[in-house]
Short mmCIF file of C-alpha atoms and ligand atoms in Angstrom, two decimals:
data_model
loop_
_atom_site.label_atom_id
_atom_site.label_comp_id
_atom_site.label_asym_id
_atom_site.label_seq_id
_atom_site.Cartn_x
_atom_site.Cartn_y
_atom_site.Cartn_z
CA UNK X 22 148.97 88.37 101.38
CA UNK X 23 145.79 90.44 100.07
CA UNK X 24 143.57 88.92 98.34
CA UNK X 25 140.38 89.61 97.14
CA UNK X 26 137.92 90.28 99.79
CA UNK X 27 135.44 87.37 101.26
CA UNK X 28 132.47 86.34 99.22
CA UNK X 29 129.09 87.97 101.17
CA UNK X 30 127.06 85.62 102.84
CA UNK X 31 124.21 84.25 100.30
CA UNK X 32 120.96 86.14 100.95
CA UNK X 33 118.47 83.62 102.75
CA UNK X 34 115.24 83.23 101.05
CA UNK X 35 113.72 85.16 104.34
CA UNK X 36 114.15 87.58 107.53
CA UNK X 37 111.78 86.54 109.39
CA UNK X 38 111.25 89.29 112.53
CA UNK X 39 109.23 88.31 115.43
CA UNK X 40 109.28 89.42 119.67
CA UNK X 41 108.28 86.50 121.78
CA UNK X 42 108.71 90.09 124.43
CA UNK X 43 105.89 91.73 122.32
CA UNK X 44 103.74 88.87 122.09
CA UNK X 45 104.06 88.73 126.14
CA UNK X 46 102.85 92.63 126.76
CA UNK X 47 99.80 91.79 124.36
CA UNK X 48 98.56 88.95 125.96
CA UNK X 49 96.60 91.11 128.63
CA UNK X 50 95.14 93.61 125.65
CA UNK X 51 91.61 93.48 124.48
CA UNK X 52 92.78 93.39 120.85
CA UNK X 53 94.62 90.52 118.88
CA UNK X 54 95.60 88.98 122.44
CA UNK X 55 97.64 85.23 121.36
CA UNK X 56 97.94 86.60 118.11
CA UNK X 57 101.79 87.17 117.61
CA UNK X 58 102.01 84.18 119.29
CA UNK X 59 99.90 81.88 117.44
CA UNK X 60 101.39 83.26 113.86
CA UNK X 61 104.86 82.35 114.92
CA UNK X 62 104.50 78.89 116.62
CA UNK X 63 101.88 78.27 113.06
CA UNK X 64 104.76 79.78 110.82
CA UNK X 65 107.08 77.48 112.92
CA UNK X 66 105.23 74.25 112.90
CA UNK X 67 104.38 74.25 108.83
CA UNK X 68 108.87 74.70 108.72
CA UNK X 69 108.34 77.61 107.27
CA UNK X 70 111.38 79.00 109.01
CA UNK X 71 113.50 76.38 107.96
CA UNK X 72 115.74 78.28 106.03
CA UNK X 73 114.94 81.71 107.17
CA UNK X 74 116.82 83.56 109.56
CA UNK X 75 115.09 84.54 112.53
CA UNK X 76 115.26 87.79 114.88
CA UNK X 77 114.20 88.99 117.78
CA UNK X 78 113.07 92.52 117.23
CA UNK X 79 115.07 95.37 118.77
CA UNK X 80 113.50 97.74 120.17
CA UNK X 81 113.91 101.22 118.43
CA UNK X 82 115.82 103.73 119.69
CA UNK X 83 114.53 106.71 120.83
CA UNK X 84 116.33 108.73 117.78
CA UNK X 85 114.91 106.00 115.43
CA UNK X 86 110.96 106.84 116.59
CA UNK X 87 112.12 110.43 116.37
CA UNK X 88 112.39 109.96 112.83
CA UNK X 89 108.70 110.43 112.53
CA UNK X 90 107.25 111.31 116.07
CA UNK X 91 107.05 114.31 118.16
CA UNK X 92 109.76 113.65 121.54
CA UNK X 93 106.63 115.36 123.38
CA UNK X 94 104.09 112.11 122.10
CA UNK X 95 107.04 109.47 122.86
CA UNK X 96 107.30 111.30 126.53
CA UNK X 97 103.51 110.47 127.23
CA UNK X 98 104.03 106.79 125.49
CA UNK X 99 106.84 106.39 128.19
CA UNK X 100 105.03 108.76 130.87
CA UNK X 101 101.08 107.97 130.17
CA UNK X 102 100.98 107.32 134.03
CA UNK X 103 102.06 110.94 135.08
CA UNK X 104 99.35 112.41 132.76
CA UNK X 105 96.05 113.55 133.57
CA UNK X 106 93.05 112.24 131.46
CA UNK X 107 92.70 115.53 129.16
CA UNK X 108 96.64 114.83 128.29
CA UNK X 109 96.29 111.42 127.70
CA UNK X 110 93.04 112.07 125.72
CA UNK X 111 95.23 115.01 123.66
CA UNK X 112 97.45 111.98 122.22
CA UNK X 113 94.95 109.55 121.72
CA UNK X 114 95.39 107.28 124.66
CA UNK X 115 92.40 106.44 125.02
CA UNK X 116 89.43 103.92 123.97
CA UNK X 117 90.89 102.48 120.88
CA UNK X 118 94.45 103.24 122.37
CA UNK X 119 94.20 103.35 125.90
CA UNK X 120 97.20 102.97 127.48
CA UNK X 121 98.74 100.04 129.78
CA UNK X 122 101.64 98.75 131.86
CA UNK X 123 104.62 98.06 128.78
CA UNK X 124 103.18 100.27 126.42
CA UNK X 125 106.23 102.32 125.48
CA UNK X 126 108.27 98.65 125.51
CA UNK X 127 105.75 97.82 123.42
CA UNK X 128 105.81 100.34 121.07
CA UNK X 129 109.80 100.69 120.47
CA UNK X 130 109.63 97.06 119.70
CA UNK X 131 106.86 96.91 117.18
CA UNK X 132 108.79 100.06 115.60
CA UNK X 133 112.15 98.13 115.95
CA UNK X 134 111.32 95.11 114.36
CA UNK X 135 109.64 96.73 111.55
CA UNK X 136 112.95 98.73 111.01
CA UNK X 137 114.99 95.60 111.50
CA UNK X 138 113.05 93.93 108.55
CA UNK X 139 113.63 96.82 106.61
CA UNK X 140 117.18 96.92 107.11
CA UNK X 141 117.67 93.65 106.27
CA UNK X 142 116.43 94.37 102.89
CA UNK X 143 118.77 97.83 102.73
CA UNK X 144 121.54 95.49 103.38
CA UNK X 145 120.46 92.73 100.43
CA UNK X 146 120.35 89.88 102.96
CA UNK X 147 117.06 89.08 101.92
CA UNK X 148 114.49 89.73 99.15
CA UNK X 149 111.66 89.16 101.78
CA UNK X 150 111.31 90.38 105.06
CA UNK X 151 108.59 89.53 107.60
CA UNK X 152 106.97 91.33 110.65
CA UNK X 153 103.54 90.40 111.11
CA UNK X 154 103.48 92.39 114.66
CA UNK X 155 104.06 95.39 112.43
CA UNK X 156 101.56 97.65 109.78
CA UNK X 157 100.18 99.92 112.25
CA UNK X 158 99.26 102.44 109.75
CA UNK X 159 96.69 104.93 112.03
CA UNK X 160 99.35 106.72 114.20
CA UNK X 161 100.12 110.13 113.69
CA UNK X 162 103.36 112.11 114.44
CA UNK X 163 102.15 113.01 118.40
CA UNK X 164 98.71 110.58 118.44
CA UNK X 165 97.68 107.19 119.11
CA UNK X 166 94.63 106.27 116.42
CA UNK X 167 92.96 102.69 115.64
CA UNK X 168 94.96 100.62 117.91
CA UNK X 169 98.04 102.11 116.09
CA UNK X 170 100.72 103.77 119.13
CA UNK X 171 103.68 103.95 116.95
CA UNK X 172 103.57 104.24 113.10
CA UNK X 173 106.38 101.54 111.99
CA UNK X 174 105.35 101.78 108.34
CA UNK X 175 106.06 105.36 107.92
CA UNK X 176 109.62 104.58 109.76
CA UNK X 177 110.51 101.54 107.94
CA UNK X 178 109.40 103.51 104.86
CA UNK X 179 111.79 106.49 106.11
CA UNK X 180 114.48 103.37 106.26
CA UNK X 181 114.01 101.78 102.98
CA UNK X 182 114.08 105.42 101.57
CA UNK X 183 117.78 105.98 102.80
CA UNK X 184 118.91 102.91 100.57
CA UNK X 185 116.10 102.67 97.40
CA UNK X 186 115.31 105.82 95.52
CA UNK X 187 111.61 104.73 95.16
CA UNK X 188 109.01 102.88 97.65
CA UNK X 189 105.89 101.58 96.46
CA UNK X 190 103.68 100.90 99.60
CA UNK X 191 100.64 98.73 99.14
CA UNK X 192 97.87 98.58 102.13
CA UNK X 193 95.33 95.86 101.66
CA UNK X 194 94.13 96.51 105.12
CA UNK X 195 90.13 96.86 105.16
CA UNK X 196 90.69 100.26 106.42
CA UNK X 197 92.25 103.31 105.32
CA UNK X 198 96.11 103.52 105.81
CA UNK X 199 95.38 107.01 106.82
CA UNK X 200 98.88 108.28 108.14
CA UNK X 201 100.96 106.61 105.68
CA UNK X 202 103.50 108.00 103.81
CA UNK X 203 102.23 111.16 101.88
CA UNK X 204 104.48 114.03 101.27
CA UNK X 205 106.97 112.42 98.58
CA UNK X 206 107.30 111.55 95.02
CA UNK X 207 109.50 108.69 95.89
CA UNK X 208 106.51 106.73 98.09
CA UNK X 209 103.65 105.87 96.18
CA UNK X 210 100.59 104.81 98.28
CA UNK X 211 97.95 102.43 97.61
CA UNK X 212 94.85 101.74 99.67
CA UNK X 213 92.44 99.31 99.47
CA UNK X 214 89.91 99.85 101.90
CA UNK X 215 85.99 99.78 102.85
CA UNK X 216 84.49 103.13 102.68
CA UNK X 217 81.25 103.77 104.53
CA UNK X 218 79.64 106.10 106.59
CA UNK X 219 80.62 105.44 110.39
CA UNK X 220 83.44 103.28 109.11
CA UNK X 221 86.83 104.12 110.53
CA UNK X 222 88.74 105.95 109.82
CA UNK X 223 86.57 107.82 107.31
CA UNK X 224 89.13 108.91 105.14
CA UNK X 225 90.15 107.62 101.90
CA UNK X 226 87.59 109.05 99.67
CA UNK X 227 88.49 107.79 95.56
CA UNK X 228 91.10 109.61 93.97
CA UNK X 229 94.55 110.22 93.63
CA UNK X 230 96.01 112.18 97.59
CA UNK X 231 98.77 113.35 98.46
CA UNK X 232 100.21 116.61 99.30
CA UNK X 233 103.29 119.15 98.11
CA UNK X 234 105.22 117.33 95.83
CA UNK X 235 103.68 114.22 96.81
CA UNK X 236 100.31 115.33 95.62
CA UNK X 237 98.86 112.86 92.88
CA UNK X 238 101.49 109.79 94.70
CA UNK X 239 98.84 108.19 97.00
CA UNK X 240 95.65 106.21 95.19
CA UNK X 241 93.03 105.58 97.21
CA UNK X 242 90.29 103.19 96.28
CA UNK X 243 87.38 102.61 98.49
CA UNK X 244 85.46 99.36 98.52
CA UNK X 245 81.92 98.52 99.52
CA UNK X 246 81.08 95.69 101.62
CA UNK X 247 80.98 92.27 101.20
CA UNK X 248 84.20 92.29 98.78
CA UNK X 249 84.87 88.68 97.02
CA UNK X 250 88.21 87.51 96.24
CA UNK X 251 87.91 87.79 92.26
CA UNK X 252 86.83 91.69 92.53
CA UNK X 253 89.97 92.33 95.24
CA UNK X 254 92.72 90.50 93.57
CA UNK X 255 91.36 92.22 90.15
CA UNK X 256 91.89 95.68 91.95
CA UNK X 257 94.92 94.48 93.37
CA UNK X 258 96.56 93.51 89.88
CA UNK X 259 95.21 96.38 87.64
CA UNK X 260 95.73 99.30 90.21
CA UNK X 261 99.15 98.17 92.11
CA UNK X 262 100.34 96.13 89.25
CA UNK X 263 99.39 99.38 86.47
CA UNK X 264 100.74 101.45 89.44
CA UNK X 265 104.77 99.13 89.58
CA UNK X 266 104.76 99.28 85.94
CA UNK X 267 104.24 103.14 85.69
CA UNK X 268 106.14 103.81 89.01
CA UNK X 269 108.88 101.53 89.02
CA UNK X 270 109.65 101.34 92.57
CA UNK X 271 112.86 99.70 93.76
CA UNK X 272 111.16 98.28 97.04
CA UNK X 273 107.57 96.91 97.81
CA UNK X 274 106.24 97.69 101.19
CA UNK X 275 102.95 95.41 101.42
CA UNK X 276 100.85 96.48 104.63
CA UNK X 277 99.06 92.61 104.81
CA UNK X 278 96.13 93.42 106.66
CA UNK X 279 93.83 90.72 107.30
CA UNK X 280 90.60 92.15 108.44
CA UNK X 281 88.61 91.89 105.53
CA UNK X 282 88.44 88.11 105.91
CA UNK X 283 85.13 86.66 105.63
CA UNK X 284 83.71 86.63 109.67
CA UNK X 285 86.38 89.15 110.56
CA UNK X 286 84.84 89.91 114.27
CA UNK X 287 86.11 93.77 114.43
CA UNK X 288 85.83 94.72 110.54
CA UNK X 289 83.31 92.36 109.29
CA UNK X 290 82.53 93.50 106.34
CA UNK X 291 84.80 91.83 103.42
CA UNK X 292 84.55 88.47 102.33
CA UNK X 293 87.71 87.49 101.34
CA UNK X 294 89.72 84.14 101.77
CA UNK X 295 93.28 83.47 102.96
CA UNK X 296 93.84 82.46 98.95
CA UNK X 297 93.81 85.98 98.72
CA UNK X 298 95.76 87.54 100.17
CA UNK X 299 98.23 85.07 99.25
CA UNK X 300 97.31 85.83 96.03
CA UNK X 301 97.79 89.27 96.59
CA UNK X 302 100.93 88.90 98.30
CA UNK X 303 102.71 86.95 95.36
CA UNK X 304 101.57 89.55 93.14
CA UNK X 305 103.37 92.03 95.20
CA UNK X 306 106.28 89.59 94.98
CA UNK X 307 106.03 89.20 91.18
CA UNK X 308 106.97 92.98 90.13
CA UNK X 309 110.66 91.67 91.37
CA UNK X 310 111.86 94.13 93.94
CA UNK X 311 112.32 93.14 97.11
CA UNK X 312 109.33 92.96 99.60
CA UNK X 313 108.83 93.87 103.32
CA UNK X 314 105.72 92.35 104.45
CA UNK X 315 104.20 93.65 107.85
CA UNK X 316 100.83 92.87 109.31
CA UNK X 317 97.72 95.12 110.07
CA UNK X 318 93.95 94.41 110.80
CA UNK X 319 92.89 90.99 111.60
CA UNK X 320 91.13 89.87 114.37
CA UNK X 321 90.34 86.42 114.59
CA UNK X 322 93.82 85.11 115.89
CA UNK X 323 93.32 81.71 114.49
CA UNK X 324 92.23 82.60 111.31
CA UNK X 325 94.90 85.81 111.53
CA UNK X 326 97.59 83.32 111.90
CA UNK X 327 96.14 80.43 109.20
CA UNK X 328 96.22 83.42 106.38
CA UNK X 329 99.52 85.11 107.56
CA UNK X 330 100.88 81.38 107.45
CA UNK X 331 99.74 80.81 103.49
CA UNK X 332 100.95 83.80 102.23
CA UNK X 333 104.12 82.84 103.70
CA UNK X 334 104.01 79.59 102.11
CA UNK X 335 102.56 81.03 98.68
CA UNK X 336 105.68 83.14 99.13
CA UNK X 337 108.30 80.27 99.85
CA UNK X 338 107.19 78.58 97.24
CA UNK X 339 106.12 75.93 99.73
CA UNK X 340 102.01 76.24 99.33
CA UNK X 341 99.45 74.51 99.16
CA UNK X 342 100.18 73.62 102.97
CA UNK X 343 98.64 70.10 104.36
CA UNK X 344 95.33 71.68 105.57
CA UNK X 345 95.16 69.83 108.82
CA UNK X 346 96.85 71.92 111.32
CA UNK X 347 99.75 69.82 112.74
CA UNK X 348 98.66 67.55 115.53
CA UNK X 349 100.90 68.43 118.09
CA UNK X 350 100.43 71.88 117.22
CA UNK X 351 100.73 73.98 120.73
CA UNK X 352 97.06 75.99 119.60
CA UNK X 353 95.25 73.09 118.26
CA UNK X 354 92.69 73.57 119.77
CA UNK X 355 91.84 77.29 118.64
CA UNK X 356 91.40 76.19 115.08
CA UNK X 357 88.21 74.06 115.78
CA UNK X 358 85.88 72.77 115.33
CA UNK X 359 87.46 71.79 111.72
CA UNK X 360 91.33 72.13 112.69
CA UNK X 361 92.21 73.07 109.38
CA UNK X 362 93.43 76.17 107.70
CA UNK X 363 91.04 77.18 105.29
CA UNK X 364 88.20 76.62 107.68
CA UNK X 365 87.22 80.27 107.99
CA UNK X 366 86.04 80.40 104.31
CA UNK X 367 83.13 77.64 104.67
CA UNK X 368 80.21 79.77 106.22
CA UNK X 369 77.45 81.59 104.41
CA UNK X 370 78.95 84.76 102.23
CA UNK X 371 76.29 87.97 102.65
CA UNK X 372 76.26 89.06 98.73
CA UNK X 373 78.80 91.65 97.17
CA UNK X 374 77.97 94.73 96.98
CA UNK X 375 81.07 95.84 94.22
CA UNK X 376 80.50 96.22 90.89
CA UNK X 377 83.52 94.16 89.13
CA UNK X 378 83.70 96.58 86.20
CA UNK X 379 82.71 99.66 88.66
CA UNK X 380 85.88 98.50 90.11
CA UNK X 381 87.87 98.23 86.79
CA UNK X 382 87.16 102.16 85.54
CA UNK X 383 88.00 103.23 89.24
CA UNK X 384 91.48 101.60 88.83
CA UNK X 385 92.09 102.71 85.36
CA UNK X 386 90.64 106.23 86.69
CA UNK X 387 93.30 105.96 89.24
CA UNK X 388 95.97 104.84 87.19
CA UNK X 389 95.40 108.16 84.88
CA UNK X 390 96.00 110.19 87.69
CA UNK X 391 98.87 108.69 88.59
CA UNK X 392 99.95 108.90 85.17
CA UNK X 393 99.85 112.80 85.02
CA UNK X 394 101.26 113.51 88.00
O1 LIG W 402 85.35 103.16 115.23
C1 LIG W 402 86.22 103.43 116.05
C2 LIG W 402 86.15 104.58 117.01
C3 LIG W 402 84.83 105.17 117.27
N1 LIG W 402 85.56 106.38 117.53
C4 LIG W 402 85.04 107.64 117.39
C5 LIG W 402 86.67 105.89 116.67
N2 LIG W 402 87.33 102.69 116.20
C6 LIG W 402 87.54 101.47 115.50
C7 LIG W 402 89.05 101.34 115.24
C8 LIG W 402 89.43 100.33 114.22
C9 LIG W 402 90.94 100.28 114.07
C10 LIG W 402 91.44 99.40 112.93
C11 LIG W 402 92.94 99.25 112.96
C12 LIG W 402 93.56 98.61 111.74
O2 LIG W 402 93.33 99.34 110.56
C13 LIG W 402 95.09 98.52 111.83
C14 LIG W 402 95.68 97.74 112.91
O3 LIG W 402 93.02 97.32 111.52
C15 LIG W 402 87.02 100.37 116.35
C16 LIG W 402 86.10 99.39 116.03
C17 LIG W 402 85.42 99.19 114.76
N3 LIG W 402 84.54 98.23 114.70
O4 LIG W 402 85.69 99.87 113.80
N4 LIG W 402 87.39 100.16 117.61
C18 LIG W 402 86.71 99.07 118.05
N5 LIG W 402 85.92 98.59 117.08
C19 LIG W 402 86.85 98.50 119.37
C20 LIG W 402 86.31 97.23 119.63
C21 LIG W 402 86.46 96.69 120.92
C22 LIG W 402 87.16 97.38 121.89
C23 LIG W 402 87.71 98.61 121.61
C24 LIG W 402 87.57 99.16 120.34
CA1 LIG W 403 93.86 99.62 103.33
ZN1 LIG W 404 92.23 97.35 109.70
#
């Protein structure tokens, strides 16, 4: 007897997408080694995951990466060994990207598990989706940039794009999301980012980007150093907020970045808390489309991992978190000498050098030209 068809599973609060394989082939790299790790088992031990479900990222296919990159730049991710320095140099791989032993493993999975998050929003099982291992916003279609080998928000964009008619992508990264998405009227970009001479990537410059039909759909606002909380979350609700109400996306990409944390040892030039960007991140949240939430920037693992952590909880509905990290936490010991979250904040601030209502007229500049576009 037919009768009517199953009920679909209830969408969990959360996807959560993590690689306990990823985290392994970063723990020999210079950059963010124990970072994936420590965010996870942090996530994990506050129960954040309670009633999430949890993946293991797939690694992308090579069709999938071909969605954005060149077959010639995924041969010399696979084949870096066989190529002679000039080569290597030709797609990047090199200083900020050199290459090592895993790294086209690596690369298919930090492009797989952003497109697993994002599929899992396509396919309404969740309104969140999480993978801090992604927002690697510097690589181009054939070249490594900014420790960026793979560019999983441009995919994951590509993804969300086959489902929602329009994508608003919000980078709060301290640098300039660069090789994002910028040749479509259905993506609008948003940077946040510092802007200074000799500051990577250089790019960025105020004003509304964008080229073809795209032009106008990419607002980039550069920062000065020493950025406060009050100024950034300001920017963050007149700009991206003005920008969802005039836009209207059907899907939030937020590229979390957390580099321009007070201290940050790489970036160091923001002075923001982990309140913010949980702040930011529930504002993101609050324009009611569903949200994929990827990482970026940050390179102090342990306070990475505390401020990754919040947001999550801000986002769960499950902050303020006990500030004592758990006792039988496995990384204890990397959150000293005050084992708590919010320890990062509690050194001396160097002064701001933003103008709050400087700030304001950029974003309402910004907003204008988004208007007439
Ligand atoms: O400034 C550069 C180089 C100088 N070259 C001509 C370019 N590279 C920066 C790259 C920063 C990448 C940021 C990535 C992200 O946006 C997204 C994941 O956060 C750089 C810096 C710096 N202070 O800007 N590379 C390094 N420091 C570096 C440090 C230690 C070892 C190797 C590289
Ligand atoms: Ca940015
Ligand atoms: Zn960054």
């Amino acid at each position: 007897e037919r009768g009517p068809p199953p009920a679909l599973p209830a969408p969990r609060p959360l996807v959560y997408v993590r690689s306990d394989r990823l985290a392994q082939l970063s723990a020999g790299l210079p950059i963010n080694r124990d970072r994936s790790v420590m965010t996870d088992t942090l996530v994990e031990d506050y129960g954040l995951l309670q009633d999430a479900a949890v993946r293991q990222a797939p690694p992308a296919s090579l069709e999938q990466l071909q969605g954005y990159h060149s077959r010639e730049y995924l041969a010399a991710l696979a084949h870096w060994d066989k190529l002679s320095e000039r080569r290597r140099a030709a797609y990047g791989l090199e200083d900020d990207c050199a290459p090592f032993p895993g790294l086209y493993e690596h690369a298919a999975l930090t492009a797989g598990g952003s497109l697993a998050a994002a599929e899992a929003l396509c396919a309404g099982e969740a309104r969140l989706a999480v993978h801090w291992d992604g927002g690697r916003h510097h690589a181009g279609k054939g070249k490594a940039a900014g420790f960026c080998y793979v560019n999983d928000v441009v995919l994951a964009i590509l993804r969300l794009l086959s489902s929602f008619r329009r994508v608003l992508y919000l980078d709060v990264d301290v640098h300039h999301g660069d090789a994002a998405f910028l040749l479509s009227p259905r993506v609008l970009t948003i940077s946040l980012h510092k802007a200074a001479p000799g500051f990577y990537p250089g790019t960025g410059a105020l004003g509304a980007g964008g080229e073809g039909t795209g032009r106008g759909f990419a607002l980039n606002l550069p920062l000065g150093d020493g950025l406060r909380d009050n100024p950034f979350l300001q920017a963050v609700a007149a700009l991206a907020g003005g920008a969802a109400a005039a836009f209207q996306p059907d899907v939030v990409v937020l590229q979390c970045g957390v580099d321009g944390l007070a201290h940050d040892p790489l970036a160091g030039s923001w002075s923001l808390t982990p309140a913010a960007y949980a702040r930011a991140a529930e504002l993101a949240a609050s324009w009611g489309r569903p949200l994929l939430l990827l990482g970026g920037g940050g390179y102090c693992a342990a306070a990475a991992a505390a401020t990754w952590t919040g947001v999550l909880a801000q986002l769960l509905g499950k902050a303020p978190l006990p500030d004592d990290i758990p006792a039988e936490h496995e990384y204890l010991d990397r959150y000293g000498p005050s084992y708590t979250l919010s320890a990062v904040i509690k050194r001396l601030l160097p002064p701001d050098t933003n103008d709050a209502s400087a700030v304001l007229a950029a974003c309402e500049g910004l907003l204008a030209e988004l208007r007439s576009a």
